[in-house]
mmCIF file of C-alpha atoms in Angstrom:
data_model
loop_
_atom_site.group_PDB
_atom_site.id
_atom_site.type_symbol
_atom_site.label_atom_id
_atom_site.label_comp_id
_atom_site.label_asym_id
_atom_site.label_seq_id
_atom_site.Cartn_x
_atom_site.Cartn_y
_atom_site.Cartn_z
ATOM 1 C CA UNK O 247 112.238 108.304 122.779
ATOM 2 C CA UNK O 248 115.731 108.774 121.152
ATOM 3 C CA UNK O 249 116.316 107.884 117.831
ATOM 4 C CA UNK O 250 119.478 105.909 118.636
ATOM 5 C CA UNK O 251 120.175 102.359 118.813
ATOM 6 C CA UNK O 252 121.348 100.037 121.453
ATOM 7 C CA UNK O 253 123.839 96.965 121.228
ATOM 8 C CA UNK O 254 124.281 94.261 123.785
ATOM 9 C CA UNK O 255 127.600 92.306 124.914
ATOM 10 C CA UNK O 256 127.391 89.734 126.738
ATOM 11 C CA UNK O 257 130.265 88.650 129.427
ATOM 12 C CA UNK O 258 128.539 85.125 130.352
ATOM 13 C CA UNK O 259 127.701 82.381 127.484
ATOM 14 C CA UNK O 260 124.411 82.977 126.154
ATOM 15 C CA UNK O 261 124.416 80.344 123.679
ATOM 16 C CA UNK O 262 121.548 78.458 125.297
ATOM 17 C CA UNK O 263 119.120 81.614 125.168
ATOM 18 C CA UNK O 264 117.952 83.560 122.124
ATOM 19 C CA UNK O 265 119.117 87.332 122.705
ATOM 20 C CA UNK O 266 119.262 90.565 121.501
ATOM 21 C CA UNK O 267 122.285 91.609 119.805
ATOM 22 C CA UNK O 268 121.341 95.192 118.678
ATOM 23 C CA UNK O 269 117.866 96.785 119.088
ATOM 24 C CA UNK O 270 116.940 100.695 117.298
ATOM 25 C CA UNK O 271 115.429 103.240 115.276
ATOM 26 C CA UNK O 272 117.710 105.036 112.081
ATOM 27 C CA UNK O 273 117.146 106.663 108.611
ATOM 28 C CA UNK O 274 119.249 106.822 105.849
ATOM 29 C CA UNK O 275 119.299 108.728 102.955
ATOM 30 C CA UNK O 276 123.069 106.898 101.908
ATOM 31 C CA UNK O 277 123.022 104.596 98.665
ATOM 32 C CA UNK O 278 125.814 103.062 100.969
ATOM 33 C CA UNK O 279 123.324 101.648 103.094
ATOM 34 C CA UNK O 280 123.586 98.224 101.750
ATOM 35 C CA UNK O 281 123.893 94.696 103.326
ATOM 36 C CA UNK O 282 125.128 91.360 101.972
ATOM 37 C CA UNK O 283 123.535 88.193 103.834
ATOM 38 C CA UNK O 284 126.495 86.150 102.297
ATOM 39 C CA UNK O 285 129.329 88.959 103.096
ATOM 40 C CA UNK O 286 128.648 89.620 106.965
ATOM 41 C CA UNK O 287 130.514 87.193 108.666
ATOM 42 C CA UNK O 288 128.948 86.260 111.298
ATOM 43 C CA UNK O 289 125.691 84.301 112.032
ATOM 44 C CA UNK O 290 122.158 86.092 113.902
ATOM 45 C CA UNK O 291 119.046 87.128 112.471
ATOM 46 C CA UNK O 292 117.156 90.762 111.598
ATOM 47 C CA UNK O 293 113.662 92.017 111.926
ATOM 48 C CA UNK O 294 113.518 95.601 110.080
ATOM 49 C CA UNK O 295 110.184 97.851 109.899
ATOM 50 C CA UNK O 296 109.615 100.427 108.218
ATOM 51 C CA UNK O 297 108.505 103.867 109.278
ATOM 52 C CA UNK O 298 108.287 106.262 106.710
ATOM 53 C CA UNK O 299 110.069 106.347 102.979
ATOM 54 C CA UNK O 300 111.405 102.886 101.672
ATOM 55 C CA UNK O 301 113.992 100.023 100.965
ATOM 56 C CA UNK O 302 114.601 97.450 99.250
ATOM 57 C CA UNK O 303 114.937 93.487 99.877
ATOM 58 C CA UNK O 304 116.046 91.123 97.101
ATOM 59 C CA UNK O 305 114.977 87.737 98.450
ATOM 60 C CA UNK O 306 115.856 84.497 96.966
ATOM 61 C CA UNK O 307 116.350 86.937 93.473
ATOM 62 C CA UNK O 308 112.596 87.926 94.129
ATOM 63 C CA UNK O 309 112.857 92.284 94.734
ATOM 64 C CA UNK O 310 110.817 93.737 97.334
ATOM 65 C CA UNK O 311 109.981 96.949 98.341
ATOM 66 C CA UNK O 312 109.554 97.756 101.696
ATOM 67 C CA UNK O 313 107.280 100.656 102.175
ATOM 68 C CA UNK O 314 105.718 102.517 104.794
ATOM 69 C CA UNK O 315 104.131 99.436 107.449
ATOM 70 C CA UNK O 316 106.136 96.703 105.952
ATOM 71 C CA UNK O 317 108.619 94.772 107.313
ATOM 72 C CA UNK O 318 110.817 91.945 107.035
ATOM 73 C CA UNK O 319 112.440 89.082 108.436
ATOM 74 C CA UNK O 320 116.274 88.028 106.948
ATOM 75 C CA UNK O 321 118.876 85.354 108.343
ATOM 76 C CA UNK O 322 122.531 85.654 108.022
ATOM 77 C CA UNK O 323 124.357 83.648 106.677
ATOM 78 C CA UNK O 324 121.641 83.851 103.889
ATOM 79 C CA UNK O 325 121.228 84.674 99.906
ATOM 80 C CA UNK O 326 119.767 88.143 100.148
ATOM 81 C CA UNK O 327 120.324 91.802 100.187
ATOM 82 C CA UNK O 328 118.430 94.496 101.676
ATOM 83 C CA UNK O 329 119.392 98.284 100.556
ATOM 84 C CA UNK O 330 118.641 101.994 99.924
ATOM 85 C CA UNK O 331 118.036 103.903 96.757
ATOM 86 C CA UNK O 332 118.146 107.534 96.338
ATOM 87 C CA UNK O 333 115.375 107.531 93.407
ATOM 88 C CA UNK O 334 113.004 107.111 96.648
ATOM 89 C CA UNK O 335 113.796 110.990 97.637
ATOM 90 C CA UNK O 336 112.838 110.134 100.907
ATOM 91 C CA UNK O 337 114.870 109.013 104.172
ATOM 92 C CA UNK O 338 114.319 105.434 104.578
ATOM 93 C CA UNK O 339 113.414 105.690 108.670
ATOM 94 C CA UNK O 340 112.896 102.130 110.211
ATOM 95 C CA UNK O 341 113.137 100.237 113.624
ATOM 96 C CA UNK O 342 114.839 97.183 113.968
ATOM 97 C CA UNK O 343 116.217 94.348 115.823
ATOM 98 C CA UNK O 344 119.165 91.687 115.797
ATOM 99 C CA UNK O 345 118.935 88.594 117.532
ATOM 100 C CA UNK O 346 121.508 85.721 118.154
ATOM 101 C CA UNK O 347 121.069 82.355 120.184
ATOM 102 C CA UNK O 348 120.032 78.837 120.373
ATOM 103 C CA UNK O 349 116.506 78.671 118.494
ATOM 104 C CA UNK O 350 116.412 82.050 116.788
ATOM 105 C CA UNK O 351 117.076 80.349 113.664
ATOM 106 C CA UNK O 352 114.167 78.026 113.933
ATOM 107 C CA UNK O 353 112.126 80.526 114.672
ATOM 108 C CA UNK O 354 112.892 82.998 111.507
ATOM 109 C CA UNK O 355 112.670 79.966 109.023
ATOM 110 C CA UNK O 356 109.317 78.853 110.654
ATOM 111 C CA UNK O 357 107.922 82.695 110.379
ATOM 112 C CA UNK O 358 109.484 82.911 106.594
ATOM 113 C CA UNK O 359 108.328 79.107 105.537
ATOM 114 C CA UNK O 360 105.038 80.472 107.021
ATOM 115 C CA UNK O 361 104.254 84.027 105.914
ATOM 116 C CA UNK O 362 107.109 84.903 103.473
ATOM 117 C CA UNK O 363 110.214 87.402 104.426
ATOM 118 C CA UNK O 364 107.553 90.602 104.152
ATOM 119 C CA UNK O 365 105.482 91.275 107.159
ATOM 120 C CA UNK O 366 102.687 94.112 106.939
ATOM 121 C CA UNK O 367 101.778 95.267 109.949
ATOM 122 C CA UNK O 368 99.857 98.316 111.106
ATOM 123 C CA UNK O 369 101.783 100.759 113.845
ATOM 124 C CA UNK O 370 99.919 99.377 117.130
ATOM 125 C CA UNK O 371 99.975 96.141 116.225
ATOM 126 C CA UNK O 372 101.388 93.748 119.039
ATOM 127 C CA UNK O 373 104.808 93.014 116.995
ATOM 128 C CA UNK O 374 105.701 96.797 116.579
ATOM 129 C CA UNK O 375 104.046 98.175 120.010
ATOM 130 C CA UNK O 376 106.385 95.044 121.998
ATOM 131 C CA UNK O 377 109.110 96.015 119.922
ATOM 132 C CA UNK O 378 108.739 100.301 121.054
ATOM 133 C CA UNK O 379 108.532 98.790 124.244
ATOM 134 C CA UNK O 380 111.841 96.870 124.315
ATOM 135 C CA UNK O 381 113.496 100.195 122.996
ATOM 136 C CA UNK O 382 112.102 102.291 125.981
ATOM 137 C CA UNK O 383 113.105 100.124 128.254
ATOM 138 C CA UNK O 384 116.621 99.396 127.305
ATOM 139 C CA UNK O 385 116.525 103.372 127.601
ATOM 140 C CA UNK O 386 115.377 103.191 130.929
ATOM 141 C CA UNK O 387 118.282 100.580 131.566
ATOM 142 C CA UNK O 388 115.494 98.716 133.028
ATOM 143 C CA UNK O 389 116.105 95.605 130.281
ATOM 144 C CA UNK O 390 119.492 94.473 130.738
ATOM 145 C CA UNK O 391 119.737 91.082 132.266
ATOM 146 C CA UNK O 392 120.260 88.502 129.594
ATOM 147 C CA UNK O 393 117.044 86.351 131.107
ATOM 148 C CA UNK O 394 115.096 89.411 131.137
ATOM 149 C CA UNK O 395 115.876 90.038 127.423
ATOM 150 C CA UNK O 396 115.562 86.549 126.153
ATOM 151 C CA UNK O 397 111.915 86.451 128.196
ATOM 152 C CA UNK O 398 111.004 89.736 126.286
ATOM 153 C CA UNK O 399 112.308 88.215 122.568
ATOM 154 C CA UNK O 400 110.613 85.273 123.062
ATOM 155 C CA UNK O 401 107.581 87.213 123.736
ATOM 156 C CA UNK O 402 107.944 89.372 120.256
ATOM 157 C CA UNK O 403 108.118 86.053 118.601
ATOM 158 C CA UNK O 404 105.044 84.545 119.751
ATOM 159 C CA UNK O 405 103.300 87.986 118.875
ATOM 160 C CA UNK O 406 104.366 87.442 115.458
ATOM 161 C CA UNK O 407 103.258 84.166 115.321
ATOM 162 C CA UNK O 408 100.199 84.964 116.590
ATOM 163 C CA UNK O 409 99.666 87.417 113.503
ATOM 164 C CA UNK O 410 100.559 84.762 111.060
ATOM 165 C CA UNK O 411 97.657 82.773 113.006
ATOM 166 C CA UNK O 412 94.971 85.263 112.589
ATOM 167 C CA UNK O 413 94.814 85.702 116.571
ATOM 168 C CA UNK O 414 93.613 88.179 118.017
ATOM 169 C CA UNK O 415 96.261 90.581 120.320
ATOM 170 C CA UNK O 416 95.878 89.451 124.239
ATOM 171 C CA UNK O 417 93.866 92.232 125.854
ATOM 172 C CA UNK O 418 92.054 93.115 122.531
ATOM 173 C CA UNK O 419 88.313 94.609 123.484
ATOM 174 C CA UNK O 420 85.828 91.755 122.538
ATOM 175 C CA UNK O 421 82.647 93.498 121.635
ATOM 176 C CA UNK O 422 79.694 92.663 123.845
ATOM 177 C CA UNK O 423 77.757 91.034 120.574
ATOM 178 C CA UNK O 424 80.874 88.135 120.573
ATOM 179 C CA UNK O 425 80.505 87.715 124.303
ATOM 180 C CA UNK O 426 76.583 87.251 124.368
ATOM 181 C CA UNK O 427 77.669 84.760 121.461
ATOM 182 C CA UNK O 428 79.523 83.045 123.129
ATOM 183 C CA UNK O 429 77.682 82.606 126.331
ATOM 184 C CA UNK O 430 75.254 81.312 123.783
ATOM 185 C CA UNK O 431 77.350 78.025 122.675
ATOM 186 C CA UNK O 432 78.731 78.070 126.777
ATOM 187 C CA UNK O 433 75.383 76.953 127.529
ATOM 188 C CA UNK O 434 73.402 75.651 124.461
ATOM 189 C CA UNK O 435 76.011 73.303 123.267
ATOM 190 C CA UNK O 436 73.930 70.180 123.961
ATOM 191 C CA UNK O 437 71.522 71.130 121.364
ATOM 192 C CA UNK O 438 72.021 71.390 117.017
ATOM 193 C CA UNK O 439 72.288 74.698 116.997
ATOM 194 C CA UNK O 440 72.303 76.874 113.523
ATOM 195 C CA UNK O 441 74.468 80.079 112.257
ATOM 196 C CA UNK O 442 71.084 82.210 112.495
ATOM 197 C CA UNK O 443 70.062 81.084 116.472
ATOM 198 C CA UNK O 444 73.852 82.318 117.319
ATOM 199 C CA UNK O 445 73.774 85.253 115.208
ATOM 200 C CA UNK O 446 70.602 85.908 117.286
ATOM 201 C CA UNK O 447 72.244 85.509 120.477
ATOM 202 C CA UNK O 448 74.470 88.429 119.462
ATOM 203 C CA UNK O 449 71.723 90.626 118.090
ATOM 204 C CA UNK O 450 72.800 91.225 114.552
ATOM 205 C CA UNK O 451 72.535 89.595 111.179
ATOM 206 C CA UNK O 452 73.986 86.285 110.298
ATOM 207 C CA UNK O 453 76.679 87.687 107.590
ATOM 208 C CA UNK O 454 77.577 90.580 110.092
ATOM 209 C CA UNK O 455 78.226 87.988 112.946
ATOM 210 C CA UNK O 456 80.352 85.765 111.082
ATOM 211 C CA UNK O 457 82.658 88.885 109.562
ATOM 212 C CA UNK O 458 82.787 90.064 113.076
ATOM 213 C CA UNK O 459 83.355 86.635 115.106
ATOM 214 C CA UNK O 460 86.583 86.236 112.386
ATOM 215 C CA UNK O 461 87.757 89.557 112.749
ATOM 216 C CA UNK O 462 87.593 89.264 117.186
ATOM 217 C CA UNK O 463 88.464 85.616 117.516
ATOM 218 C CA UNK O 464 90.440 84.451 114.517
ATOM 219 C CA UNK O 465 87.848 81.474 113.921
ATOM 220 C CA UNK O 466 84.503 81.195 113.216
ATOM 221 C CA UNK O 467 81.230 80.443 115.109
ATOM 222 C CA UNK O 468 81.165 76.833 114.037
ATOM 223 C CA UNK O 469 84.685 76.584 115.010
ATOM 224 C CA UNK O 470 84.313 77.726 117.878
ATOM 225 C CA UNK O 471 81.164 75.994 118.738
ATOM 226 C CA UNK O 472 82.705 72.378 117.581
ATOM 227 C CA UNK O 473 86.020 73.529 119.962
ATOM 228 C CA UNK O 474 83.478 74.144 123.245
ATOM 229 C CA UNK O 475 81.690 70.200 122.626
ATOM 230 C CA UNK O 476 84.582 68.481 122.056
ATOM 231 C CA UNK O 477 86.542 69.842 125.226
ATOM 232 C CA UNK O 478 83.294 68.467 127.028
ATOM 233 C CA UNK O 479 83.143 65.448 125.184
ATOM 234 C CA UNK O 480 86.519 64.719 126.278
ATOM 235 C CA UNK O 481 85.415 65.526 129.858
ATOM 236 C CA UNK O 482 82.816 63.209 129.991
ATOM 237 C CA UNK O 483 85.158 60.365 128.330
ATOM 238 C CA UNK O 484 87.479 60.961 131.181
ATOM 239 C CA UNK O 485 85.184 61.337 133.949
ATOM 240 C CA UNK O 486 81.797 59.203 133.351
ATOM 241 C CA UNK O 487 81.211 55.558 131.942
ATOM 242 C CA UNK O 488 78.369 57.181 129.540
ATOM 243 C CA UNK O 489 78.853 55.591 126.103
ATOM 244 C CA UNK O 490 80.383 57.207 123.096
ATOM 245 C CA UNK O 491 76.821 57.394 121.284
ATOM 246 C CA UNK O 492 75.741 58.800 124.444
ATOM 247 C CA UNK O 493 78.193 61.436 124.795
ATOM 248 C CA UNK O 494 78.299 62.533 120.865
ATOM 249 C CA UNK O 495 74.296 62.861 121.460
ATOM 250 C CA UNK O 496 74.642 64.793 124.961
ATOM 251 C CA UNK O 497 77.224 67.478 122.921
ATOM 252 C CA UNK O 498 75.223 68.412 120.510
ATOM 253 C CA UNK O 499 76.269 65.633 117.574
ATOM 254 C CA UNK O 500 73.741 64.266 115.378
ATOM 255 C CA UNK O 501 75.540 60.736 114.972
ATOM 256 C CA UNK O 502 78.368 59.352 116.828
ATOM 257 C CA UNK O 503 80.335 58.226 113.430
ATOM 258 C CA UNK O 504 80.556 62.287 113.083
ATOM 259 C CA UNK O 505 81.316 62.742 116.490
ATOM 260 C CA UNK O 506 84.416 60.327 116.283
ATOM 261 C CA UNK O 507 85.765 61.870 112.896
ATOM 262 C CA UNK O 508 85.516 65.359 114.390
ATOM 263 C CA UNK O 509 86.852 64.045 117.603
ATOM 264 C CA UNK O 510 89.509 62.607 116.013
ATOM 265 C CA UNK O 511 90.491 65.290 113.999
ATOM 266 C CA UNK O 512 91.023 67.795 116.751
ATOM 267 C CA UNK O 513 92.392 65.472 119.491
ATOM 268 C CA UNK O 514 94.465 63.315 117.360
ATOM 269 C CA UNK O 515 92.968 59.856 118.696
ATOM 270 C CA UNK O 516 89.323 58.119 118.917
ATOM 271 C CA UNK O 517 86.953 58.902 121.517
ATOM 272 C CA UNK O 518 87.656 55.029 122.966
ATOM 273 C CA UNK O 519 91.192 55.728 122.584
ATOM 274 C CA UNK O 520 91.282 58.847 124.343
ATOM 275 C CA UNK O 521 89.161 57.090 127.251
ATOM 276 C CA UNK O 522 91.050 54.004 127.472
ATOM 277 C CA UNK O 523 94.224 56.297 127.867
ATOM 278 C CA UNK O 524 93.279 58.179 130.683
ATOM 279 C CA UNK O 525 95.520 57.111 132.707
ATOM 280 C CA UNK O 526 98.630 58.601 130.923
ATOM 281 C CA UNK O 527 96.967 62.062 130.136
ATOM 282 C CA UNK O 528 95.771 62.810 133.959
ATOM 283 C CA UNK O 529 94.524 66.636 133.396
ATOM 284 C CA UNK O 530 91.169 67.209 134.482
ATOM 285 C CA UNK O 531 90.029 69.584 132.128
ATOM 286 C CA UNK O 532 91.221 69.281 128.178
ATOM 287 C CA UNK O 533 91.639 72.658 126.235
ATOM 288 C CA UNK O 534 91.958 73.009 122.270
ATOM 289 C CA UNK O 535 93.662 75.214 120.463
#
């Protein structure tokens, strides 16, 4: 890939999309290299990672070094300043991308309010691979439609997102041990199940399982376990007469005053509630996330 960067114009109004304004890869080895979030003149937002060498963010008069794997995320108009110094010795050799649009800004405060300005994120992550991806494809001139482009941005901000979450990447390998887990809870949910039958299910020990479930799935066992009898709670609320005692007992619940605290907590109503307002949520099948 060249080491180059790429800027976009567009001849239509865009202002209803978020797009890219300038997407690349540069060094610098310049003490020149310096930018002003109050001096630009203009308003868009900036994603900058760094390869190899370092810079230098002052955020809200909090300095940062940005080393090696680090990134950050910065919003002009804004009260910071992001630089090069030629103590480091090395070239300061980054990727980066500009954005502009309806939403961007929402976006960038909601990732800052949420993780901070720094980002650390290892090369393949899903962030940084998307982001090679939208560089060798504006090469190929095979990204430059401006619904193509805000599709693909919209995309890189979910995958950061997703990091700040804990998620795994879509597509990640799930080792067999999770699967077998999970299978497990698919089909044993009905009964009080403990930590030690479901590390069991997986073949390894308990404290293995649970570092390992976190690490795959973002959540643990438990979590997880709770997520599958709810969802079926809710089915049978929608599609049987069964009472709520009945139903918390038939999922696996030990006491239906549980049952409705948990079910309340993750749906955002009672289980009566829910049922007596079928009518205006007409999905067959409920899904938590």
């Amino acid at each position: 890939m060249l080491k180059t960067n790429y800027g976009f114009s567009y001849m239509d109004e865009a202002k209803q999309l978020m797009v890219i304004r300038k997407i690349g890869w540069e060094s610098t080895t310049n003490e020149t290299y310096r930018w002003d979030g109050l001096t630009r003149g203009d308003k868009f937002v900036v994603f900058q990672y760094t390869l190899s060498g370092e810079g230098h963010l002052v955020y809200e008069d909090k300095h940062f070094t940005i080393p090696k794997n680090h990134g950050f995320f910065v919003k002009i108009p804004d009260g910071h300043r992001y630089y090069y110094q030629s103590e480091s010795k090395t070239p300061w050799e980054f990727i980066f991308l500009v954005a502009e649009g309806a939403h961007v800004f929402s976006y960038w405060n909601e990732i800052i309010e949420r993780n901070g300005p720094i980002m650390i994120l290892k090369p393949n992550s899903k962030p940084i691979t998307i982001l090679w991806e939208m560089m060798q494809d504006v090469q190929n001139k095979v990204m430059l439609d401006k619904y193509d482009i805000s599709v693909r941005l919209y995309e890189w901000i979910v995958s950061c997102l997703r990091f700040i979450d804990g998620k795994p990447d879509y597509g990640h390998v799930i080792p067999e041990a999770i699967i077998n887990a999970q299978k497990f809870m698919e089909e044993q949910y009905h009964r009080v199940l403990t930590l030690e039958e479901i590390a069991a299910a997986a073949n390894t020990s308990k404290y293995h399982f649970c570092r390992l479930y976190v690490k795959y799935t973002g959540v643990t066992p438990i979590s997880h376990l709770t997520k599958i009898r709810i969802e079926e709670a809710a089915r049978l609320l929608r599609e049987t007469k069964q009472s709520v005692a009945k139903i918390a007992a038939s999922t696996g619940f030990e006491n239906s005053s549980y049952f409705g605290k948990v079910f309340r907590r993750m749906i955002g109503t009672s289980p009566q509630q829910f049922r007596d307002a079928s009518d205006d949520l007409p999905a067959n099948h409920i899904f938590i996330d």
